[in-house]
Amino acid sequence: DQGRPIWRNKVGRGGIQGGVHFGMALEGKTLFVPISDMSNPEAETNLHAVPSKAGLYAVDIDTGRMLWSQPANNICNGRTYCEPGISAAITAVPGAVLAGHMDGRLRAYDSVTGRVIWEYDTTREVVTVDGSKASGGSFGGGAGPVVQDGMLFAASGYGTYFHMPGNVLLVFGLPE
């Protein structure tokens, strides 16, 4: 191997925050690719000739062949700074891929099929451990969900660069 590319696969269209914005994840021989494809919300018209491919994709790392794709459904219904894509880093664990979307939803995808197996709306109001109220917003940035000792940690709210504000750290445990 001389360090030359062995394959290329353009998964997303690109946008003001990239196609792949912060990070991919790998489990075995499968590369999971989150796509933002966010358009500029201040532009008067859509400047892209190609439709958005926002969502999550699985690629074989040996061949570059697409294994599955799961386009992001747009559930924003006109909410300001709400986008369906994935800007934040994602996390792969055995059997699942965890992705925080710019629409404020935290989703778990089956790593073999791409089917959504769980989701949580982080934009809803929650009562924190000190009794105050908080809510999340868009997921963004380089820190993806963290899984440790049967718990899932996710920080939601990225109120900059055309994203929905919020500020909450959510911790989920496994069902008993």
C-alpha positions as a Python dict, from the first residue, in 0.01 Angstrom:
ca = {
    (1, 'D'): (0, 0, 0),
    (2, 'Q'): (145, 332, -108),
    (3, 'G'): (-113, 551, 63),
    (4, 'R'): (-315, 598, -256),
    (5, 'P'): (-694, 615, -244),
    (6, 'I'): (-850, 271, -290),
    (7, 'W'): (-1205, 398, -353),
    (8, 'R'): (-1417, 711, -358),
    (9, 'N'): (-1786, 749, -283),
    (10, 'K'): (-1955, 1088, -267),
    (11, 'V'): (-2241, 1027, -27),
    (12, 'G'): (-2377, 1379, 29),
    (13, 'R'): (-2431, 1687, -182),
    (14, 'G'): (-2260, 1929, 56),
    (15, 'G'): (-2394, 2251, 200),
    (16, 'I'): (-2297, 2546, 416),
    (17, 'Q'): (-2196, 2297, 685),
    (18, 'G'): (-2066, 2027, 460),
    (19, 'G'): (-2206, 1691, 372),
    (20, 'V'): (-2002, 1515, 639),
    (21, 'H'): (-1961, 1789, 898),
    (22, 'F'): (-1802, 1657, 1218),
    (23, 'G'): (-1735, 1287, 1211),
    (24, 'M'): (-1804, 935, 1100),
    (25, 'A'): (-1803, 609, 1298),
    (26, 'L'): (-1676, 260, 1225),
    (27, 'E'): (-1794, -80, 1345),
    (28, 'G'): (-1606, -376, 1198),
    (29, 'K'): (-1591, -323, 821),
    (30, 'T'): (-1884, -81, 808),
    (31, 'L'): (-1830, 295, 793),
    (32, 'F'): (-2129, 500, 908),
    (33, 'V'): (-2152, 839, 739),
    (34, 'P'): (-2377, 1119, 873),
    (35, 'I'): (-2482, 1379, 617),
    (36, 'S'): (-2588, 1736, 697),
    (37, 'D'): (-2641, 1885, 348),
    (38, 'M'): (-2777, 2196, 518),
    (39, 'S'): (-2883, 2481, 292),
    (40, 'N'): (-2825, 2844, 384),
    (41, 'P'): (-3144, 2957, 560),
    (42, 'E'): (-3068, 3321, 470),
    (43, 'A'): (-3043, 3254, 95),
    (44, 'E'): (-3342, 3373, -105),
    (45, 'T'): (-3335, 3062, -323),
    (46, 'N'): (-3189, 2716, -292),
    (47, 'L'): (-2851, 2739, -464),
    (48, 'H'): (-2810, 2362, -495),
    (49, 'A'): (-2893, 2187, -821),
    (50, 'V'): (-2892, 1850, -642),
    (51, 'P'): (-3146, 1770, -368),
    (52, 'S'): (-3028, 1726, -10),
    (53, 'K'): (-2916, 1376, 87),
    (54, 'A'): (-2936, 1446, 461),
    (55, 'G'): (-2940, 1126, 665),
    (56, 'L'): (-2725, 831, 766),
    (57, 'Y'): (-2540, 597, 531),
    (58, 'A'): (-2346, 272, 572),
    (59, 'V'): (-2049, 199, 345),
    (60, 'D'): (-1829, -111, 314),
    (61, 'I'): (-1476, 9, 398),
    (62, 'D'): (-1307, -242, 167),
    (63, 'T'): (-1505, -162, -149),
    (64, 'G'): (-1679, 174, -92),
    (65, 'R'): (-2009, 4, -180),
    (66, 'M'): (-2320, 152, -21),
    (67, 'L'): (-2470, -103, 220),
    (68, 'W'): (-2776, 99, 317),
    (69, 'S'): (-2907, 452, 332),
    (70, 'Q'): (-3156, 610, 570),
    (71, 'P'): (-3265, 954, 447),
    (72, 'A'): (-3362, 1195, 725),
    (73, 'N'): (-3732, 1275, 732),
    (74, 'N'): (-3805, 1646, 754),
    (75, 'I'): (-4027, 1678, 1062),
    (76, 'C'): (-3944, 2046, 1119),
    (77, 'N'): (-4280, 2187, 1004),
    (78, 'G'): (-4132, 2533, 953),
    (79, 'R'): (-3957, 2564, 1293),
    (80, 'T'): (-3683, 2826, 1278),
    (81, 'Y'): (-3333, 2681, 1233),
    (82, 'C'): (-3466, 2327, 1229),
    (83, 'E'): (-3301, 2099, 973),
    (84, 'P'): (-3338, 1722, 926),
    (85, 'G'): (-2971, 1633, 870),
    (86, 'I'): (-2689, 1522, 1097),
    (87, 'S'): (-2415, 1775, 1170),
    (88, 'A'): (-2277, 1633, 1496),
    (89, 'A'): (-2038, 1342, 1535),
    (90, 'I'): (-2207, 1002, 1560),
    (91, 'T'): (-2131, 697, 1774),
    (92, 'A'): (-2132, 329, 1674),
    (93, 'V'): (-2181, 56, 1933),
    (94, 'P'): (-2237, -314, 1863),
    (95, 'G'): (-2570, -336, 1681),
    (96, 'A'): (-2655, 34, 1671),
    (97, 'V'): (-2550, 378, 1552),
    (98, 'L'): (-2643, 678, 1767),
    (99, 'A'): (-2700, 1009, 1592),
    (100, 'G'): (-2817, 1349, 1714),
    (101, 'H'): (-2995, 1536, 1436),
    (102, 'M'): (-3025, 1908, 1374),
    (103, 'D'): (-3402, 1868, 1431),
    (104, 'G'): (-3330, 1795, 1798),
    (105, 'R'): (-3402, 1422, 1777),
    (106, 'L'): (-3159, 1165, 1913),
    (107, 'R'): (-3197, 846, 1711),
    (108, 'A'): (-3060, 494, 1735),
    (109, 'Y'): (-3029, 310, 1404),
    (110, 'D'): (-2993, -65, 1354),
    (111, 'S'): (-2636, -98, 1225),
    (112, 'V'): (-2725, -382, 984),
    (113, 'T'): (-3044, -243, 826),
    (114, 'G'): (-3040, 132, 901),
    (115, 'R'): (-3389, 113, 1050),
    (116, 'V'): (-3459, 362, 1331),
    (117, 'I'): (-3501, 150, 1645),
    (118, 'W'): (-3538, 431, 1902),
    (119, 'E'): (-3571, 808, 1909),
    (120, 'Y'): (-3611, 1083, 2165),
    (121, 'D'): (-3716, 1445, 2110),
    (122, 'T'): (-3460, 1649, 2306),
    (123, 'T'): (-3639, 1979, 2236),
    (124, 'R'): (-3912, 1895, 2487),
    (125, 'E'): (-3888, 2046, 2833),
    (126, 'V'): (-3737, 1829, 3108),
    (127, 'V'): (-3687, 1881, 3480),
    (128, 'T'): (-3318, 1860, 3570),
    (129, 'V'): (-3161, 1700, 3878),
    (130, 'D'): (-3164, 2037, 4059),
    (131, 'G'): (-3532, 2093, 3978),
    (132, 'S'): (-3485, 2357, 3711),
    (133, 'K'): (-3635, 2322, 3363),
    (134, 'A'): (-3429, 2279, 3048),
    (135, 'S'): (-3463, 2171, 2688),
    (136, 'G'): (-3231, 2077, 2409),
    (137, 'G'): (-3212, 2191, 2050),
    (138, 'S'): (-3009, 2099, 1746),
    (139, 'F'): (-2723, 1854, 1783),
    (140, 'G'): (-2396, 1991, 1649),
    (141, 'G'): (-2026, 1989, 1713),
    (142, 'G'): (-1759, 1729, 1747),
    (143, 'A'): (-1891, 1553, 2056),
    (144, 'G'): (-2124, 1269, 1970),
    (145, 'P'): (-2331, 1057, 2207),
    (146, 'V'): (-2126, 865, 2465),
    (147, 'V'): (-2209, 513, 2586),
    (148, 'Q'): (-2053, 381, 2906),
    (149, 'D'): (-2157, 117, 3160),
    (150, 'G'): (-2508, 78, 3019),
    (151, 'M'): (-2574, 452, 3007),
    (152, 'L'): (-2612, 691, 2714),
    (153, 'F'): (-2500, 1054, 2753),
    (154, 'A'): (-2599, 1320, 2500),
    (155, 'A'): (-2562, 1699, 2505),
    (156, 'S'): (-2833, 1878, 2305),
    (157, 'G'): (-2851, 2241, 2198),
    (158, 'Y'): (-2629, 2414, 1944),
    (159, 'G'): (-2772, 2763, 1904),
    (160, 'T'): (-2515, 2901, 1666),
    (161, 'Y'): (-2462, 2887, 1289),
    (162, 'F'): (-2834, 2855, 1210),
    (163, 'H'): (-2912, 2582, 1464),
    (164, 'M'): (-3184, 2555, 1730),
    (165, 'P'): (-3064, 2671, 2073),
    (166, 'G'): (-3093, 2466, 2388),
    (167, 'N'): (-2871, 2349, 2669),
    (168, 'V'): (-2926, 2011, 2828),
    (169, 'L'): (-2721, 1704, 2913),
    (170, 'L'): (-2943, 1397, 2892),
    (171, 'V'): (-2855, 1063, 3051),
    (172, 'F'): (-3043, 746, 2960),
    (173, 'G'): (-3017, 407, 3130),
    (174, 'L'): (-3108, 63, 3004),
    (175, 'P'): (-3457, -62, 3088),
    (176, 'E'): (-3466, -282, 3396),
}
